[in-house]
Amino acid sequence: MLEVKYPFLFQFLTGYFSSADLDNLNDQEVVKRFFSENPFDIINQTQKELNIIIEDTSILAEIGIEANKYFKNDDETISWVKSIAQSFTNELS
């Protein structure tokens, strides 16, 4: 469902976070890499979806799976998504 409802976010999570541990990258480094490899319109659409996903609790369980991360509960997932959204804001400023 994540892939259908939030295609840009899906591509970001699967394309950048799923192998981040193998590359020894922290979350901020993953975001920096994403910014360096994508045009603004893709970055902008992904950021929009990041901001929307926080309110879509039906999709939260999929985020950990697609990003290859373990979250104890929805609150932890939301906190992580908010930190990624903040990293986007920081990169854009």
Coordinates of N, CA, C and O in Angstrom, one line a residue:
M1 N 0.8 -1.2 0.0 CA 0.0 0.0 0.0 C 0.9 1.3 0.0 O 0.5 2.2 -0.6
L2 N 2.0 1.2 0.7 CA 2.9 2.4 0.7 C 3.3 2.8 -0.7 O 3.3 3.9 -1.1
E3 N 3.6 1.8 -1.5 CA 4.1 2.0 -2.9 C 3.0 2.7 -3.7 O 3.3 3.6 -4.5
V4 N 1.8 2.4 -3.5 CA 0.7 2.9 -4.2 C 0.3 4.3 -3.8 O 0.1 5.2 -4.5
K5 N 0.2 4.5 -2.4 CA -0.3 5.8 -1.9 C 0.8 6.8 -1.9 O 0.5 8.0 -2.0
Y6 N 2.0 6.4 -1.7 CA 3.2 7.3 -1.5 C 4.4 6.8 -2.3 O 5.4 6.4 -1.8
P7 N 4.3 6.9 -3.7 CA 5.3 6.4 -4.5 C 6.7 7.0 -4.4 O 7.7 6.3 -4.4
F8 N 6.7 8.3 -4.1 CA 8.0 9.0 -4.0 C 8.7 8.5 -2.7 O 9.9 8.2 -2.6
L9 N 7.9 8.5 -1.6 CA 8.4 8.1 -0.3 C 8.9 6.6 -0.4 O 9.9 6.2 0.2
F10 N 8.1 5.8 -1.0 CA 8.5 4.4 -1.2 C 9.8 4.2 -1.9 O 10.7 3.5 -1.4
Q11 N 10.0 5.0 -3.0 CA 11.3 4.9 -3.7 C 12.4 5.4 -2.8 O 13.5 4.8 -2.8
F12 N 12.2 6.4 -2.1 CA 13.2 7.0 -1.1 C 13.6 5.9 -0.1 O 14.8 5.7 0.1
L13 N 12.6 5.4 0.6 CA 12.9 4.4 1.6 C 13.6 3.2 1.1 O 14.6 2.7 1.7
T14 N 13.1 2.6 0.1 CA 13.6 1.3 -0.5 C 15.0 1.6 -1.2 O 15.9 0.7 -1.1
G15 N 15.1 2.7 -1.8 CA 16.3 3.0 -2.6 C 17.5 3.5 -1.8 O 18.6 3.3 -2.1
Y16 N 17.2 4.1 -0.6 CA 18.2 4.8 0.1 C 18.4 4.2 1.5 O 19.5 4.1 2.0
F17 N 17.4 3.8 2.2 CA 17.5 3.3 3.6 C 17.7 1.8 3.7 O 18.3 1.4 4.6
S18 N 17.2 1.1 2.7 CA 17.3 -0.3 2.8 C 18.7 -0.9 2.9 O 19.0 -1.9 3.5
S19 N 19.6 -0.1 2.3 CA 21.0 -0.6 2.3 C 21.9 0.4 3.1 O 23.2 0.2 3.0
A20 N 21.4 1.3 3.8 CA 22.2 2.3 4.5 C 23.1 1.7 5.5 O 24.3 2.2 5.7
D21 N 22.7 0.7 6.2 CA 23.5 0.0 7.2 C 24.8 -0.6 6.5 O 25.9 -0.6 7.1
L22 N 24.6 -1.2 5.4 CA 25.7 -1.8 4.6 C 26.7 -0.7 4.3 O 27.9 -1.0 4.2
D23 N 26.3 0.5 4.0 CA 27.1 1.6 3.6 C 27.6 2.4 4.8 O 28.3 3.4 4.6
N24 N 27.2 2.0 6.0 CA 27.6 2.7 7.2 C 27.2 4.1 7.2 O 27.9 5.0 7.6
L25 N 26.0 4.4 6.7 CA 25.5 5.8 6.7 C 24.4 6.0 7.8 O 23.6 5.2 8.0
N26 N 24.5 7.1 8.4 CA 23.4 7.5 9.4 C 22.3 8.2 8.6 O 22.4 8.4 7.4
D27 N 21.2 8.4 9.3 CA 20.0 9.0 8.6 C 20.3 10.3 7.9 O 19.9 10.5 6.7
Q28 N 21.0 11.2 8.5 CA 21.3 12.4 7.8 C 22.2 12.3 6.6 O 22.0 13.0 5.6
E29 N 23.1 11.3 6.6 CA 24.0 11.1 5.5 C 23.1 10.5 4.3 O 23.4 10.8 3.2
V30 N 22.1 9.7 4.7 CA 21.2 9.1 3.7 C 20.5 10.2 3.0 O 20.4 10.3 1.7
V31 N 20.0 11.1 3.8 CA 19.2 12.3 3.2 C 20.1 13.1 2.3 O 19.7 13.5 1.2
K32 N 21.3 13.4 2.8 CA 22.3 14.1 1.9 C 22.6 13.5 0.6 O 22.6 14.1 -0.4
R33 N 22.7 12.1 0.6 CA 23.0 11.4 -0.6 C 21.8 11.5 -1.5 O 21.9 11.7 -2.7
F34 N 20.6 11.4 -0.9 CA 19.3 11.5 -1.7 C 19.3 12.9 -2.4 O 19.0 13.0 -3.6
F35 N 19.6 13.9 -1.7 CA 19.6 15.3 -2.2 C 20.6 15.4 -3.3 O 20.3 16.1 -4.3
S36 N 21.7 14.8 -3.2 CA 22.8 15.0 -4.2 C 22.5 14.2 -5.5 O 23.1 14.5 -6.5
E37 N 21.6 13.2 -5.4 CA 21.4 12.3 -6.5 C 20.0 12.5 -7.2 O 19.7 11.8 -8.2
N38 N 19.3 13.5 -6.7 CA 17.9 13.7 -7.3 C 17.6 15.1 -7.6 O 18.1 16.0 -6.9
P39 N 16.7 15.3 -8.6 CA 16.3 16.7 -9.0 C 15.4 17.2 -7.9 O 14.7 16.5 -7.2
F40 N 15.2 18.5 -7.9 CA 14.4 19.2 -6.9 C 12.9 18.7 -6.9 O 12.3 18.5 -5.8
D41 N 12.4 18.4 -8.0 CA 11.0 18.0 -8.1 C 10.7 16.7 -7.3 O 9.7 16.5 -6.7
I42 N 11.7 15.8 -7.5 CA 11.6 14.5 -6.7 C 11.8 14.7 -5.2 O 11.0 14.2 -4.4
I43 N 12.7 15.5 -4.9 CA 12.9 15.9 -3.5 C 11.7 16.5 -2.9 O 11.2 16.1 -1.8
N44 N 11.1 17.5 -3.6 CA 9.9 18.2 -3.1 C 8.8 17.2 -3.0 O 8.1 17.3 -1.9
Q45 N 8.5 16.3 -3.9 CA 7.4 15.4 -3.8 C 7.6 14.4 -2.6 O 6.7 14.1 -1.9
T46 N 8.8 14.0 -2.5 CA 9.2 13.1 -1.3 C 8.9 13.8 0.0 O 8.4 13.2 0.9
Q47 N 9.3 15.0 0.1 CA 9.1 15.8 1.3 C 7.6 16.0 1.6 O 7.2 15.8 2.7
K48 N 6.8 16.2 0.6 CA 5.4 16.3 0.8 C 4.8 15.0 1.3 O 4.0 15.1 2.3
E49 N 5.2 13.9 0.8 CA 4.7 12.6 1.2 C 5.2 12.3 2.7 O 4.5 11.8 3.5
L50 N 6.4 12.7 3.0 CA 6.9 12.6 4.4 C 6.0 13.3 5.4 O 5.7 12.8 6.4
N51 N 5.6 14.5 5.0 CA 4.8 15.3 5.9 C 3.4 14.7 6.0 O 2.7 14.9 7.1
I52 N 2.9 14.1 5.0 CA 1.5 13.5 5.0 C 1.5 12.2 5.8 O 0.6 11.9 6.5
I53 N 2.6 11.4 5.6 CA 2.6 10.1 6.2 C 2.5 10.1 7.7 O 2.0 9.1 8.3
I54 N 2.9 11.1 8.4 CA 2.8 11.2 9.8 C 1.4 11.0 10.3 O 1.2 10.4 11.4
E55 N 0.4 11.5 9.5 CA -1.0 11.4 9.9 C -1.6 10.1 9.5 O -2.7 9.8 9.9
D56 N -1.0 9.4 8.6 CA -1.6 8.1 8.0 C -1.1 6.9 8.8 O -0.2 6.2 8.4
T57 N -1.8 6.7 9.9 CA -1.3 5.6 10.8 C -1.5 4.2 10.2 O -0.9 3.3 10.6
S58 N -2.4 4.1 9.2 CA -2.6 2.8 8.6 C -1.3 2.3 7.8 O -1.2 1.1 7.5
I59 N -0.4 3.2 7.5 CA 0.7 2.8 6.7 C 2.0 2.7 7.5 O 3.1 2.3 7.0
L60 N 2.0 3.1 8.8 CA 3.2 3.2 9.6 C 4.0 1.9 9.7 O 5.2 1.9 9.7
A61 N 3.3 0.8 9.8 CA 4.0 -0.5 9.9 C 4.9 -0.8 8.7 O 6.0 -1.4 8.8
E62 N 4.5 -0.4 7.5 CA 5.2 -0.6 6.3 C 6.5 0.2 6.2 O 7.4 -0.2 5.5
I63 N 6.5 1.3 6.9 CA 7.7 2.2 6.9 C 9.0 1.5 7.3 O 10.0 1.5 6.7
G64 N 8.9 0.8 8.5 CA 10.0 0.1 9.0 C 10.5 -1.0 8.1 O 11.6 -1.3 7.9
I65 N 9.5 -1.7 7.5 CA 9.8 -2.8 6.5 C 10.6 -2.3 5.3 O 11.6 -2.8 5.0
E66 N 10.0 -1.2 4.7 CA 10.7 -0.7 3.5 C 12.0 0.0 3.8 O 12.9 0.0 2.9
A67 N 12.1 0.6 4.9 CA 13.4 1.3 5.3 C 14.4 0.4 5.9 O 15.5 0.8 6.2
N68 N 14.0 -0.8 6.2 CA 14.9 -1.8 6.8 C 15.3 -1.3 8.2 O 16.4 -1.4 8.6
K69 N 14.3 -0.9 9.0 CA 14.5 -0.4 10.3 C 13.5 -1.0 11.2 O 12.4 -1.3 10.8
Y70 N 13.9 -1.2 12.5 CA 13.0 -1.8 13.5 C 12.5 -0.6 14.4 O 13.2 0.1 14.9
F71 N 11.1 -0.6 14.5 CA 10.5 0.4 15.4 C 9.6 -0.4 16.4 O 8.9 -1.3 16.0
K72 N 9.7 0.0 17.7 CA 8.9 -0.7 18.7 C 7.4 -0.5 18.6 O 6.7 -1.4 18.9
N73 N 7.1 0.7 18.2 CA 5.7 1.0 18.1 C 5.5 2.2 17.1 O 6.4 2.8 16.6
D74 N 4.2 2.6 16.9 CA 3.9 3.7 16.0 C 4.5 5.0 16.4 O 5.0 5.8 15.6
D75 N 4.6 5.3 17.7 CA 5.2 6.5 18.2 C 6.6 6.6 17.8 O 7.1 7.7 17.4
E76 N 7.3 5.5 17.9 CA 8.8 5.5 17.5 C 8.9 5.7 16.0 O 9.8 6.4 15.5
T77 N 8.0 5.1 15.2 CA 8.0 5.3 13.8 C 7.7 6.7 13.4 O 8.5 7.3 12.6
I78 N 6.7 7.3 14.0 CA 6.4 8.7 13.8 C 7.6 9.6 14.1 O 7.9 10.6 13.4
S79 N 8.2 9.4 15.2 CA 9.3 10.2 15.6 C 10.5 10.1 14.6 O 11.1 11.1 14.3
W80 N 10.7 8.9 14.1 CA 11.8 8.7 13.1 C 11.4 9.5 11.8 O 12.2 10.2 11.2
V81 N 10.1 9.4 11.4 CA 9.7 10.0 10.2 C 9.8 11.6 10.3 O 10.3 12.3 9.4
K82 N 9.5 12.1 11.5 CA 9.6 13.5 11.8 C 11.1 13.9 11.7 O 11.4 15.0 11.2
S83 N 12.0 13.1 12.2 CA 13.4 13.4 12.2 C 13.9 13.4 10.7 O 14.7 14.3 10.3
I84 N 13.4 12.5 9.9 CA 13.8 12.5 8.5 C 13.2 13.8 7.8 O 13.9 14.4 7.0
A85 N 12.0 14.1 8.1 CA 11.4 15.3 7.5 C 12.2 16.6 7.9 O 12.4 17.5 7.1
Q86 N 12.6 16.6 9.2 CA 13.5 17.7 9.6 C 14.8 17.8 8.9 O 15.3 18.8 8.5
S87 N 15.4 16.6 8.6 CA 16.6 16.5 7.8 C 16.4 17.1 6.4 O 17.2 17.8 5.9
F88 N 15.2 16.9 5.8 CA 14.9 17.4 4.5 C 14.8 19.0 4.6 O 15.4 19.7 3.8
T89 N 14.1 19.5 5.7 CA 14.0 20.9 5.9 C 15.4 21.5 6.1 O 15.7 22.6 5.5
N90 N 16.3 20.9 6.8 CA 17.6 21.4 7.0 C 18.4 21.4 5.7 O 19.2 22.4 5.5
E91 N 18.3 20.4 4.9 CA 19.0 20.4 3.6 C 18.5 21.5 2.7 O 19.3 22.0 1.9
L92 N 17.3 21.8 2.8 CA 16.7 22.8 1.9 C 17.0 24.2 2.3 O 16.8 25.2 1.5
S93 N 17.4 24.4 3.5 CA 17.7 25.7 4.0 C 19.1 26.1 3.8 O 20.0 25.5 3.4

